[in-house]
Coordinates of C-alpha atoms in Angstrom, one line a residue:
M8 CA 16.1 42.3 -72.3
R9 CA 14.8 39.6 -70.1
P10 CA 11.1 38.9 -70.1
I11 CA 9.3 39.9 -66.9
G12 CA 7.6 37.1 -64.8
G13 CA 7.1 35.0 -67.9
G14 CA 5.5 37.9 -69.8
V15 CA 6.7 39.5 -73.0
D16 CA 9.9 41.3 -73.3
I17 CA 9.6 45.2 -72.9
G18 CA 12.2 45.7 -75.4
S19 CA 10.0 44.2 -78.1
I20 CA 7.4 46.9 -77.6
P21 CA 7.5 49.8 -80.2
Q22 CA 8.8 53.1 -78.7
R23 CA 5.6 54.9 -79.9
V24 CA 3.6 52.2 -78.0
R25 CA 5.7 52.4 -75.0
S26 CA 5.5 56.3 -74.7
L27 CA 1.7 56.3 -74.4
Q28 CA -0.7 55.7 -71.7
R29 CA -2.7 53.5 -74.1
L30 CA -1.3 49.9 -73.3
P31 CA -2.4 50.2 -69.5
Q32 CA -5.8 51.6 -70.7
I33 CA -6.3 48.5 -72.9
V34 CA -5.2 46.0 -70.2
G35 CA -7.6 47.9 -67.7
V36 CA -10.5 47.5 -69.9
L37 CA -9.8 43.7 -70.5
F38 CA -9.7 43.3 -66.7
K39 CA -12.9 45.2 -66.3
Y40 CA -14.8 43.2 -68.7
G41 CA -13.4 39.8 -67.5
F42 CA -10.8 39.2 -70.0
G43 CA -7.8 39.4 -67.6
D44 CA -6.9 35.8 -68.4
L45 CA -6.4 36.8 -72.0
A46 CA -4.0 39.5 -71.0
S47 CA -2.2 37.1 -68.8
R48 CA -1.7 34.5 -71.5
V49 CA -0.4 37.1 -73.9
G50 CA 1.9 38.5 -71.2
I51 CA 0.9 42.1 -71.3
D52 CA -0.3 42.4 -67.8
S53 CA 3.3 42.0 -66.5
V54 CA 4.6 44.5 -69.0
V55 CA 2.0 47.1 -68.1
H56 CA 2.8 46.4 -64.3
R57 CA 6.4 47.2 -65.0
L58 CA 5.9 50.2 -67.1
K59 CA 3.1 51.9 -65.1
S60 CA 3.3 50.1 -61.7
H61 CA -0.5 49.7 -62.2
V62 CA -2.6 47.2 -60.3
F63 CA -5.8 46.0 -62.2
K64 CA -8.9 44.9 -60.4
D65 CA -11.0 41.8 -61.2
V66 CA -14.0 42.0 -63.4
D67 CA -16.4 44.7 -62.7
P68 CA -19.5 42.8 -60.9
R69 CA -21.9 44.6 -63.2
F70 CA -20.6 42.7 -66.2
E71 CA -20.1 39.3 -64.7
S72 CA -23.6 37.9 -65.7
M73 CA -23.2 39.2 -69.1
R74 CA -22.7 37.0 -72.2
T75 CA -19.3 36.9 -73.5
E76 CA -20.3 38.5 -76.9
V77 CA -21.8 41.5 -75.1
R78 CA -18.8 42.0 -72.8
I79 CA -16.6 42.0 -76.0
R80 CA -18.8 44.6 -77.7
L81 CA -18.7 46.9 -74.6
A82 CA -14.9 46.6 -74.3
L83 CA -14.4 47.6 -77.9
E84 CA -16.8 50.5 -77.5
E85 CA -14.9 51.8 -74.5
L86 CA -11.6 51.4 -76.3
G87 CA -12.5 54.0 -78.9
P88 CA -12.7 54.6 -82.7
T89 CA -9.9 52.1 -83.9
F90 CA -11.3 49.2 -81.8
V91 CA -14.8 50.0 -82.8
K92 CA -14.0 49.9 -86.4
L93 CA -12.1 46.8 -85.8
G94 CA -15.3 45.2 -84.5
Q95 CA -17.4 46.3 -87.2
V96 CA -14.8 44.7 -89.8
M97 CA -14.8 41.5 -87.7
A98 CA -18.6 41.5 -87.7
T99 CA -18.3 40.7 -91.6
R100 CA -16.0 37.6 -91.0
P101 CA -17.8 34.7 -89.7
D102 CA -15.1 32.6 -91.1
L103 CA -12.9 33.8 -88.2
I104 CA -15.2 34.4 -85.3
P105 CA -18.5 32.6 -84.1
M106 CA -21.8 33.8 -85.7
S107 CA -23.1 34.8 -82.3
L108 CA -20.2 37.3 -81.9
C109 CA -20.7 38.7 -85.5
D110 CA -24.4 39.3 -84.7
E111 CA -23.4 41.2 -81.4
L112 CA -20.7 43.3 -83.2
R113 CA -23.2 44.6 -85.6
H114 CA -24.8 46.6 -82.7
L115 CA -21.6 48.4 -82.0
Q116 CA -22.3 52.0 -81.0
D117 CA -20.2 54.6 -82.4
E118 CA -21.5 57.7 -80.7
V119 CA -19.2 60.1 -78.6
A120 CA -19.3 63.7 -77.2
P121 CA -18.6 66.4 -79.9
F122 CA -15.2 67.8 -80.0
D123 CA -14.3 71.4 -79.5
V124 CA -17.2 73.4 -80.7
Q125 CA -15.3 76.6 -80.1
G126 CA -12.5 75.9 -82.4
I127 CA -14.5 74.1 -85.1
R128 CA -14.6 77.2 -87.4
A129 CA -10.8 77.6 -87.2
H130 CA -10.3 73.8 -87.9
V131 CA -12.4 74.1 -91.0
E132 CA -10.9 77.2 -92.3
A133 CA -7.4 75.6 -91.8
E134 CA -8.3 72.6 -93.8
L135 CA -10.1 74.4 -96.6
G136 CA -7.7 77.3 -96.7
R137 CA -10.2 79.8 -96.9
P138 CA -12.5 81.8 -94.4
I139 CA -15.8 80.2 -93.6
D140 CA -17.5 83.5 -94.5
E141 CA -16.2 83.2 -98.1
L142 CA -17.6 79.7 -98.6
F143 CA -20.8 79.7 -96.6
A144 CA -23.6 82.1 -96.0
E145 CA -24.3 80.2 -92.9
F146 CA -22.5 77.7 -90.7
Q147 CA -23.9 76.0 -87.6
D148 CA -21.4 75.4 -84.8
E149 CA -23.5 72.9 -83.1
P150 CA -23.1 69.4 -84.7
L151 CA -26.0 67.4 -85.9
A152 CA -24.3 64.2 -84.9
A153 CA -20.8 63.0 -83.6
A154 CA -19.1 59.9 -83.8
S155 CA -15.5 58.4 -83.1
I156 CA -14.1 59.4 -86.4
A157 CA -16.1 62.6 -87.5
Q158 CA -18.9 64.9 -86.6
V159 CA -21.5 66.5 -88.9
H160 CA -22.3 70.0 -89.1
R161 CA -25.0 71.8 -91.1
A162 CA -24.3 74.7 -93.5
R163 CA -25.7 76.8 -96.4
L164 CA -23.6 77.7 -99.4
R165 CA -23.4 81.2 -101.0
D166 CA -25.6 80.1 -103.8
G167 CA -28.3 79.0 -101.3
R168 CA -27.7 75.3 -101.4
E169 CA -28.0 73.5 -97.9
V170 CA -25.1 71.1 -97.1
V171 CA -23.7 69.1 -94.5
L172 CA -19.9 68.8 -93.6
K173 CA -18.5 65.6 -92.3
I174 CA -15.5 66.9 -90.3
Q175 CA -12.8 64.5 -89.2
R176 CA -11.6 64.7 -85.6
P177 CA -8.4 66.7 -85.1
N178 CA -5.2 64.5 -84.6
L179 CA -7.3 61.3 -85.4
D180 CA -4.4 60.2 -87.7
R181 CA -2.0 60.3 -84.8
L182 CA -4.3 58.3 -82.5
L183 CA -4.9 55.7 -85.2
E184 CA -1.3 55.5 -85.9
S185 CA -0.5 54.4 -82.3
D186 CA -3.4 52.3 -82.0
L187 CA -2.5 50.4 -85.2
A188 CA 1.1 50.2 -84.0
L189 CA -0.2 48.6 -80.8
L190 CA -2.5 46.3 -82.6
H191 CA 0.2 45.1 -85.0
W192 CA 2.5 44.4 -81.9
L193 CA -0.3 42.6 -80.0
A194 CA -1.0 40.5 -83.1
Q195 CA 2.6 39.4 -83.2
V196 CA 2.7 38.6 -79.6
A197 CA -0.5 36.6 -79.9
A198 CA 0.8 34.6 -82.9
E199 CA 3.8 33.7 -80.8
R200 CA 2.1 32.9 -77.4
L201 CA -1.3 31.5 -78.5
P202 CA -0.8 28.6 -80.9
E203 CA -4.6 28.5 -81.7
M204 CA -4.4 32.0 -83.1
R205 CA -1.8 31.2 -85.7
R206 CA -4.2 29.6 -88.3
Y207 CA -6.1 32.9 -88.5
D208 CA -2.8 34.9 -89.3
P209 CA -3.4 37.8 -86.8
V210 CA -0.7 39.8 -88.2
G211 CA -2.1 39.5 -91.7
L212 CA -5.6 40.4 -90.4
V213 CA -4.3 43.7 -88.9
A214 CA -2.5 44.6 -92.0
E215 CA -5.9 44.1 -93.9
F216 CA -7.7 46.1 -91.2
K217 CA -5.2 48.9 -91.3
K218 CA -5.6 49.2 -95.1
S219 CA -9.3 49.3 -94.9
L220 CA -9.4 51.8 -92.0
L221 CA -7.0 54.2 -93.7
R222 CA -9.2 54.2 -96.8
E223 CA -12.3 54.9 -94.6
I224 CA -10.9 57.9 -93.0
D225 CA -9.8 59.5 -96.4
F226 CA -13.0 61.5 -97.3
E227 CA -11.8 62.0 -100.8
I228 CA -12.2 58.3 -101.3
E229 CA -15.8 58.5 -99.9
A230 CA -16.5 61.3 -102.2
Y231 CA -15.4 59.1 -105.1
H232 CA -17.6 56.3 -103.7
I233 CA -20.6 58.7 -103.7
R234 CA -20.0 59.8 -107.2
R235 CA -19.5 56.2 -108.6
F236 CA -22.7 55.1 -106.6
A237 CA -24.6 58.0 -108.3
R238 CA -23.6 56.8 -111.8
C239 CA -24.8 53.2 -111.1
F240 CA -28.2 54.5 -110.1
A241 CA -28.7 57.5 -112.2
D242 CA -31.6 56.1 -114.1
D243 CA -33.3 54.6 -111.1
P244 CA -36.3 56.8 -110.0
N245 CA -36.4 54.9 -106.5
I246 CA -32.8 55.7 -105.4
Y247 CA -31.5 59.1 -104.7
V248 CA -27.8 60.0 -104.2
P249 CA -26.6 63.2 -102.5
E250 CA -24.4 65.5 -104.6
V251 CA -20.7 66.0 -103.5
I252 CA -19.6 69.8 -103.2
D253 CA -16.1 69.3 -104.6
E254 CA -14.7 72.7 -103.7
C255 CA -15.3 72.2 -99.9
T256 CA -14.1 68.6 -99.9
T257 CA -10.8 67.3 -98.7
S258 CA -9.2 64.3 -97.3
K259 CA -10.6 65.3 -93.8
I260 CA -13.6 67.3 -94.8
L261 CA -16.6 65.9 -96.8
C262 CA -19.2 68.4 -98.2
E263 CA -22.3 67.0 -99.4
E264 CA -25.9 68.0 -100.3
F265 CA -28.2 68.1 -97.1
I266 CA -30.9 65.3 -97.3
R267 CA -34.5 66.3 -96.4
G268 CA -35.9 63.0 -95.5
T269 CA -36.4 60.7 -92.4
P270 CA -33.9 58.0 -91.4
L271 CA -35.3 54.5 -91.1
S272 CA -34.2 54.5 -87.4
D273 CA -36.4 57.3 -86.6
P274 CA -39.4 56.3 -84.4
A275 CA -41.5 59.2 -86.0
L276 CA -41.2 57.4 -89.3
R277 CA -44.5 55.4 -88.5
E278 CA -46.5 58.6 -88.4
K279 CA -45.5 59.6 -91.9
D280 CA -47.4 58.9 -95.1
I281 CA -45.1 56.1 -96.3
D282 CA -45.8 52.8 -98.2
F283 CA -43.6 50.6 -95.9
E284 CA -44.0 47.5 -98.2
A285 CA -42.7 49.4 -101.2
I286 CA -39.8 50.8 -99.2
A287 CA -39.0 47.4 -97.8
K288 CA -38.9 45.9 -101.4
I289 CA -37.1 48.6 -102.8
G290 CA -34.3 48.4 -100.3
L291 CA -34.0 44.6 -100.6
R292 CA -34.0 44.5 -104.5
N293 CA -31.6 47.6 -104.6
I294 CA -28.9 45.7 -102.4
V295 CA -29.2 42.7 -104.5
E296 CA -28.7 44.9 -107.7
Q297 CA -25.8 46.9 -106.0
A298 CA -23.9 43.5 -105.6
L299 CA -24.9 41.4 -108.6
V300 CA -25.2 44.0 -111.4
H301 CA -22.9 46.9 -110.4
G302 CA -20.4 45.0 -108.2
F303 CA -20.3 47.9 -105.9
F304 CA -22.4 47.8 -102.7
H305 CA -23.2 49.6 -99.5
G306 CA -21.1 47.7 -96.7
D307 CA -23.2 49.0 -93.8
P308 CA -27.0 49.5 -94.7
H309 CA -28.2 49.7 -91.2
P310 CA -31.4 51.9 -90.6
G311 CA -29.5 54.9 -89.7
N312 CA -27.7 55.0 -92.9
I313 CA -30.9 55.0 -95.1
F314 CA -33.3 57.9 -95.4
V315 CA -36.9 57.8 -96.8
L316 CA -37.6 60.9 -99.3
E317 CA -40.9 62.0 -100.7
G318 CA -42.4 59.6 -103.3
N319 CA -41.1 56.6 -101.4
R320 CA -37.5 57.1 -102.5
L321 CA -34.4 55.7 -100.6
C322 CA -31.3 57.6 -100.1
F323 CA -28.1 55.9 -98.6
I324 CA -25.6 57.9 -96.6
D325 CA -22.3 57.1 -95.3
Y326 CA -20.2 55.6 -98.2
G327 CA -17.1 55.1 -96.2
M328 CA -17.4 51.2 -96.1
M329 CA -18.1 50.0 -99.6
G330 CA -17.8 46.5 -101.0
V331 CA -16.3 46.0 -104.5
L332 CA -16.8 42.8 -106.7
D333 CA -15.1 42.3 -110.1
R334 CA -17.0 40.4 -112.8
E335 CA -15.5 37.1 -112.1
R336 CA -16.6 37.4 -108.4
I337 CA -20.0 38.4 -109.5
D338 CA -20.3 35.4 -111.7
E339 CA -19.0 33.1 -108.6
L340 CA -21.5 34.8 -106.2
L341 CA -24.2 34.1 -108.8
T342 CA -23.4 30.6 -109.2
F343 CA -23.3 30.0 -105.4
L344 CA -26.7 31.7 -105.0
V345 CA -28.2 29.9 -107.8
A346 CA -26.9 26.6 -106.6
I347 CA -28.4 27.1 -103.0
L348 CA -31.7 28.4 -104.4
T349 CA -32.1 25.5 -107.0
R350 CA -30.7 23.0 -104.4
D351 CA -27.9 22.0 -106.9
L352 CA -25.2 21.1 -104.5
D353 CA -23.0 19.5 -107.1
K354 CA -22.8 23.0 -108.8
M355 CA -21.8 24.5 -105.5
V356 CA -19.1 21.8 -104.8
R357 CA -17.6 22.3 -108.4
L358 CA -17.5 26.1 -107.7
F359 CA -15.4 25.4 -104.6
Y360 CA -13.1 23.3 -106.4
K361 CA -12.7 25.9 -109.2
L362 CA -12.0 28.5 -106.6
E363 CA -9.4 26.3 -104.7
L364 CA -11.4 26.7 -101.6
I365 CA -11.4 23.1 -100.7
D366 CA -8.6 20.5 -100.6
E367 CA -8.2 16.7 -100.1
H368 CA -8.8 17.3 -96.4
V369 CA -12.3 18.5 -96.8
D370 CA -15.2 16.0 -96.4
V371 CA -17.0 16.9 -99.5
R372 CA -19.7 14.1 -99.0
G373 CA -20.3 15.5 -95.4
L374 CA -20.4 19.0 -96.8
R375 CA -23.1 18.3 -99.3
R376 CA -25.0 16.3 -96.8
D377 CA -25.1 19.1 -94.1
V378 CA -26.0 21.7 -96.7
D379 CA -28.7 19.6 -98.1
D380 CA -30.1 18.9 -94.7
L381 CA -30.1 22.6 -93.9
I382 CA -31.9 23.5 -97.2
A383 CA -34.5 20.7 -96.4
R384 CA -35.2 22.2 -93.0
F385 CA -35.9 25.7 -94.5
E386 CA -38.0 24.2 -97.0
T387 CA -40.6 23.4 -94.4
V388 CA -40.9 27.2 -93.7
E389 CA -43.7 29.2 -95.2
L390 CA -42.0 31.4 -97.9
A391 CA -43.5 34.6 -96.5
K392 CA -41.7 33.7 -93.2
L393 CA -38.4 32.6 -94.6
D394 CA -35.6 34.7 -93.5
V395 CA -33.2 34.7 -96.5
G396 CA -30.5 36.5 -94.9
R397 CA -30.4 34.0 -91.9
F398 CA -30.7 31.1 -94.3
L399 CA -27.8 32.2 -96.4
Q400 CA -25.7 33.0 -93.2
Q401 CA -26.4 29.5 -91.9
V402 CA -25.4 28.1 -95.1
I403 CA -22.1 30.1 -94.8
D404 CA -21.6 28.8 -91.4
V405 CA -22.0 25.1 -92.6
V406 CA -19.7 25.7 -95.3
I407 CA -17.1 27.3 -93.0
S408 CA -17.6 24.7 -90.4
H409 CA -16.0 22.2 -93.1
D410 CA -12.8 24.2 -93.4
V411 CA -14.0 26.0 -96.7
K412 CA -12.4 29.4 -96.8
V413 CA -15.2 31.7 -98.0
P414 CA -13.8 34.9 -99.6
S415 CA -14.2 37.9 -97.3
D416 CA -16.0 40.0 -99.9
L417 CA -18.7 37.4 -100.4
L418 CA -19.2 37.3 -96.6
M419 CA -19.6 41.1 -96.9
V420 CA -22.5 40.7 -99.3
G421 CA -24.1 38.1 -97.1
K422 CA -23.7 40.6 -94.2
A423 CA -25.3 43.5 -96.2
L424 CA -28.3 41.4 -97.6
A425 CA -29.1 40.1 -93.9
T426 CA -28.9 43.6 -92.6
I427 CA -31.2 45.2 -95.2
E428 CA -33.6 42.1 -94.9
G429 CA -33.9 42.7 -91.2
V430 CA -34.5 46.4 -91.8
G431 CA -37.2 45.6 -94.4
R432 CA -38.9 43.1 -92.0
D433 CA -39.0 45.7 -89.2
L434 CA -40.7 48.0 -91.7
Y435 CA -43.0 45.5 -93.3
P436 CA -43.3 42.2 -91.4
E437 CA -45.0 40.4 -94.3
L438 CA -42.0 40.9 -96.6
N439 CA -41.4 37.7 -98.6
A440 CA -37.7 38.2 -99.3
L441 CA -37.3 35.0 -101.3
Q442 CA -40.0 35.9 -103.6
E443 CA -38.3 39.3 -104.2
V444 CA -34.8 38.0 -104.5
R445 CA -35.1 34.7 -106.4
P446 CA -36.6 36.0 -109.7
F447 CA -34.0 38.9 -109.8
V448 CA -31.1 36.6 -109.1
L449 CA -32.1 34.1 -111.7
K450 CA -32.7 36.8 -114.3
V451 CA -29.3 38.3 -113.8
Y452 CA -27.8 34.8 -113.9
L453 CA -29.5 33.9 -117.2
S454 CA -28.5 37.2 -118.7
R455 CA -25.0 36.4 -117.8
L456 CA -25.3 32.9 -119.4
A457 CA -26.6 34.5 -122.5
D458 CA -23.7 37.0 -122.7
P459 CA -21.0 35.8 -125.2
A460 CA -18.3 37.6 -123.2
Y461 CA -19.2 35.3 -120.2
H462 CA -18.3 32.1 -122.2
S463 CA -15.3 33.7 -123.9
R464 CA -13.6 34.8 -120.8
A465 CA -12.1 31.5 -119.7
P466 CA -10.7 30.6 -123.3
R467 CA -9.3 34.2 -123.8
R468 CA -7.4 34.0 -120.4
A469 CA -6.1 30.5 -121.3
F470 CA -5.0 31.9 -124.7
D471 CA -3.3 34.8 -123.0
E472 CA -1.5 32.7 -120.6
L473 CA -0.3 30.3 -123.4
V474 CA 1.0 33.3 -125.4
Y475 CA 2.8 34.5 -122.3
L476 CA 4.2 31.0 -121.8
L477 CA 5.5 31.0 -125.2
E478 CA 7.1 34.4 -124.9
T479 CA 8.8 33.8 -121.6
G480 CA 9.4 30.0 -121.6
P481 CA 12.6 30.1 -123.7
R482 CA 14.2 32.7 -121.5
D483 CA 13.4 31.0 -118.4
L484 CA 14.7 27.9 -119.8
R485 CA 18.0 29.4 -120.8
I486 CA 18.2 31.1 -117.4
G487 CA 17.7 27.7 -115.7
L488 CA 20.3 25.9 -117.9
R489 CA 22.9 28.4 -117.2
K490 CA 22.3 28.3 -113.4
L491 CA 22.5 24.4 -113.6
R492 CA 25.7 24.7 -115.5
D493 CA 27.3 27.2 -112.9
G494 CA 26.1 25.1 -110.1
E495 CA 23.7 28.0 -108.7
I496 CA 20.6 25.8 -108.5
R497 CA 19.4 25.8 -104.9
T498 CA 16.7 23.9 -103.3
K499 CA 14.4 25.7 -100.7
L500 CA 13.0 23.4 -98.0
E501 CA 10.5 24.6 -95.5
V502 CA 9.4 22.6 -92.6
S503 CA 6.4 23.4 -90.6
D504 CA 6.9 24.3 -87.0
F505 CA 10.6 23.6 -87.4
P506 CA 11.8 25.0 -83.9
A507 CA 9.3 22.7 -82.2
S508 CA 10.6 19.8 -84.3
I509 CA 14.1 20.6 -83.3
R510 CA 13.3 20.9 -79.6
S511 CA 11.5 17.5 -79.8
Q512 CA 14.6 15.9 -81.4
A513 CA 16.8 17.3 -78.8
Q514 CA 14.8 16.1 -76.2
A515 CA 14.7 12.6 -77.6
V516 CA 18.4 12.6 -78.0
N517 CA 19.0 13.9 -74.4
R518 CA 16.7 11.1 -73.1
L519 CA 18.4 8.3 -75.2
A520 CA 21.7 9.6 -73.9
L521 CA 20.4 9.4 -70.3
A522 CA 18.9 6.0 -70.9
V523 CA 22.3 4.6 -72.0
L524 CA 24.2 6.3 -69.2
T525 CA 21.8 4.8 -66.8
G526 CA 22.1 1.3 -68.2
S527 CA 25.8 1.5 -68.2
L528 CA 25.8 2.5 -64.6
V529 CA 23.5 -0.4 -63.6
L530 CA 25.8 -2.9 -65.5
S531 CA 29.0 -1.3 -64.0
S532 CA 27.6 -1.5 -60.6
A533 CA 26.5 -5.2 -61.0
Y534 CA 29.9 -6.0 -62.3
L535 CA 31.6 -4.1 -59.2
F536 CA 29.4 -5.9 -56.8
K537 CA 30.2 -9.3 -58.3
G538 CA 34.0 -8.6 -58.5
T539 CA 36.8 -9.4 -55.9
S540 CA 37.0 -6.9 -52.9
L541 CA 39.4 -4.1 -53.6
T542 CA 41.5 -2.2 -51.2
P543 CA 41.7 0.2 -49.7
W544 CA 38.5 0.0 -47.7
I545 CA 36.2 3.0 -47.2
G546 CA 34.8 2.4 -43.8
D547 CA 33.2 -1.0 -43.5
F548 CA 33.0 -1.3 -47.2
P549 CA 35.6 -2.3 -50.0
L550 CA 36.2 0.1 -52.7
N551 CA 34.5 -1.9 -55.4
E552 CA 31.2 -2.1 -53.4
F553 CA 31.3 1.5 -52.7
L554 CA 31.8 2.5 -56.3
G555 CA 28.9 0.1 -57.1
A556 CA 26.5 1.6 -54.6
L557 CA 27.3 5.1 -55.8
G558 CA 26.8 4.0 -59.6
L559 CA 23.5 2.3 -58.5
A560 CA 22.4 5.4 -56.7
L561 CA 23.1 7.5 -59.7
A562 CA 21.3 5.1 -62.1
I563 CA 18.2 5.4 -59.8
V564 CA 18.3 9.1 -59.8
Y565 CA 18.7 9.2 -63.7
G566 CA 16.0 6.6 -64.0
G567 CA 13.6 8.6 -62.0
V568 CA 14.4 11.8 -64.3
L569 CA 13.7 9.6 -67.4
L570 CA 10.3 8.4 -65.7
V571 CA 9.2 11.8 -64.9
G572 CA 10.0 13.1 -68.4
F573 CA 8.0 10.3 -70.0
L574 CA 5.1 10.9 -67.6
R575 CA 4.9 14.6 -68.3
S576 CA 5.3 14.2 -72.0
G577 CA 2.5 11.5 -72.2
A578 CA 4.8 9.5 -74.7
F579 CA 5.5 5.9 -73.8

């Protein structure tokens, strides 16, 4: 099917996307917040006009004076759960979007009106397969809180334990499926029509986001996260983890112990008898321990997800977004932090080479100089006033600016650390984050160096790979020789941007042919003008002069075409 007005082909849109009202809604929001030019560049504005005969207004005057980052956040909030979660994921990827946008996306609000209160009991009974009265002595129909993915209801079990039920919104999977299909299609279109987007692999990013989102809405996975987190801190008296009620938990309902505490986001927290200095230090040390000791950390430790209990204990809630680090990644993170904290930049560069994060195109000397300059500037700040999260984030920004691809899980650790430090400073402004973090990081690092398993890991892996090579080498050699003998060896050659190269070569050949034709016409015309007059005559001109004039006119036209082509291409 032919594209419409230079836009994308309607036939390329998945049927499950075309059958929804979703596409015009998205374009309407883009226009509303001043991103109509983006819709036009991608081509979806013309598609929606054809599908829905919808005319979109210009940017709403209320948003014209707002910063671009704020307008992006507001647009994502209006587009609903899928796009809110996309924004939250992108907030952890400063390697892909500017840091100013990451900071703004961390303020995404995920609050919506509760869904059908009247039908909530029937919904719970259908999911659990038993009447509510058999499971609960009391069930509150009014939710404690409502978000785009789920809402929370309070209840009391038959044995008297107070619990909360996190209940997924009905038909959420259908909405997410359509939105994810639409995002995948938009990513494909963006990759085709926006050359500056190709380096970020938008299709791959959407696939990664889809995997993350589908895991987050599976409440059985979140229940596993809670149980694993509880095992990690079973012996820590400062951390409390709610108990999961397995018999009332499914993939769409999570039942856990009701927490009697105060969230750090509650303004009434200041009126309570709480040691804010202790709470701030416990939270900061705990996040570092989560990442560097257990390799399993809370990915979104904002104030609403942390409760203060009696005895200055902390309790995290909402375990849907958790980060996981294997032992090797923990060692790499430790090496990076120690290199920065001890200003050993050669150690940092060696780590990047080891992880193959930099290649011959990276200005290593410039990278080392910029990071050293940043550390020197922060050294002039009083330790008590040093914002460690902001410092590490700026180090990462400098590293990314030199085209070093920092792994996303390390970026997630940085985001969690920056978030919890900000929370700690709000509670206790005199918090000296570096004094709290540095000894712990160095202690963990030295304990790793003293562990024989740490030093034996690389030789053991090399030995295993050598054994595998000895086992498979003869067979691979035999297969290769047989293919060589039978003439089945094939060479695969990939040329980057091959279609563009073909078009460029075709244009060059066409121009060469036109130039040869133009030159031939000029020479032929000169010869005809110089030659003897031929008969018959055409009007007052002999035939040879008429043909010469005609050839010269064509040569001028073709020469003009060549000149315009050269001027437009900028190639001389």
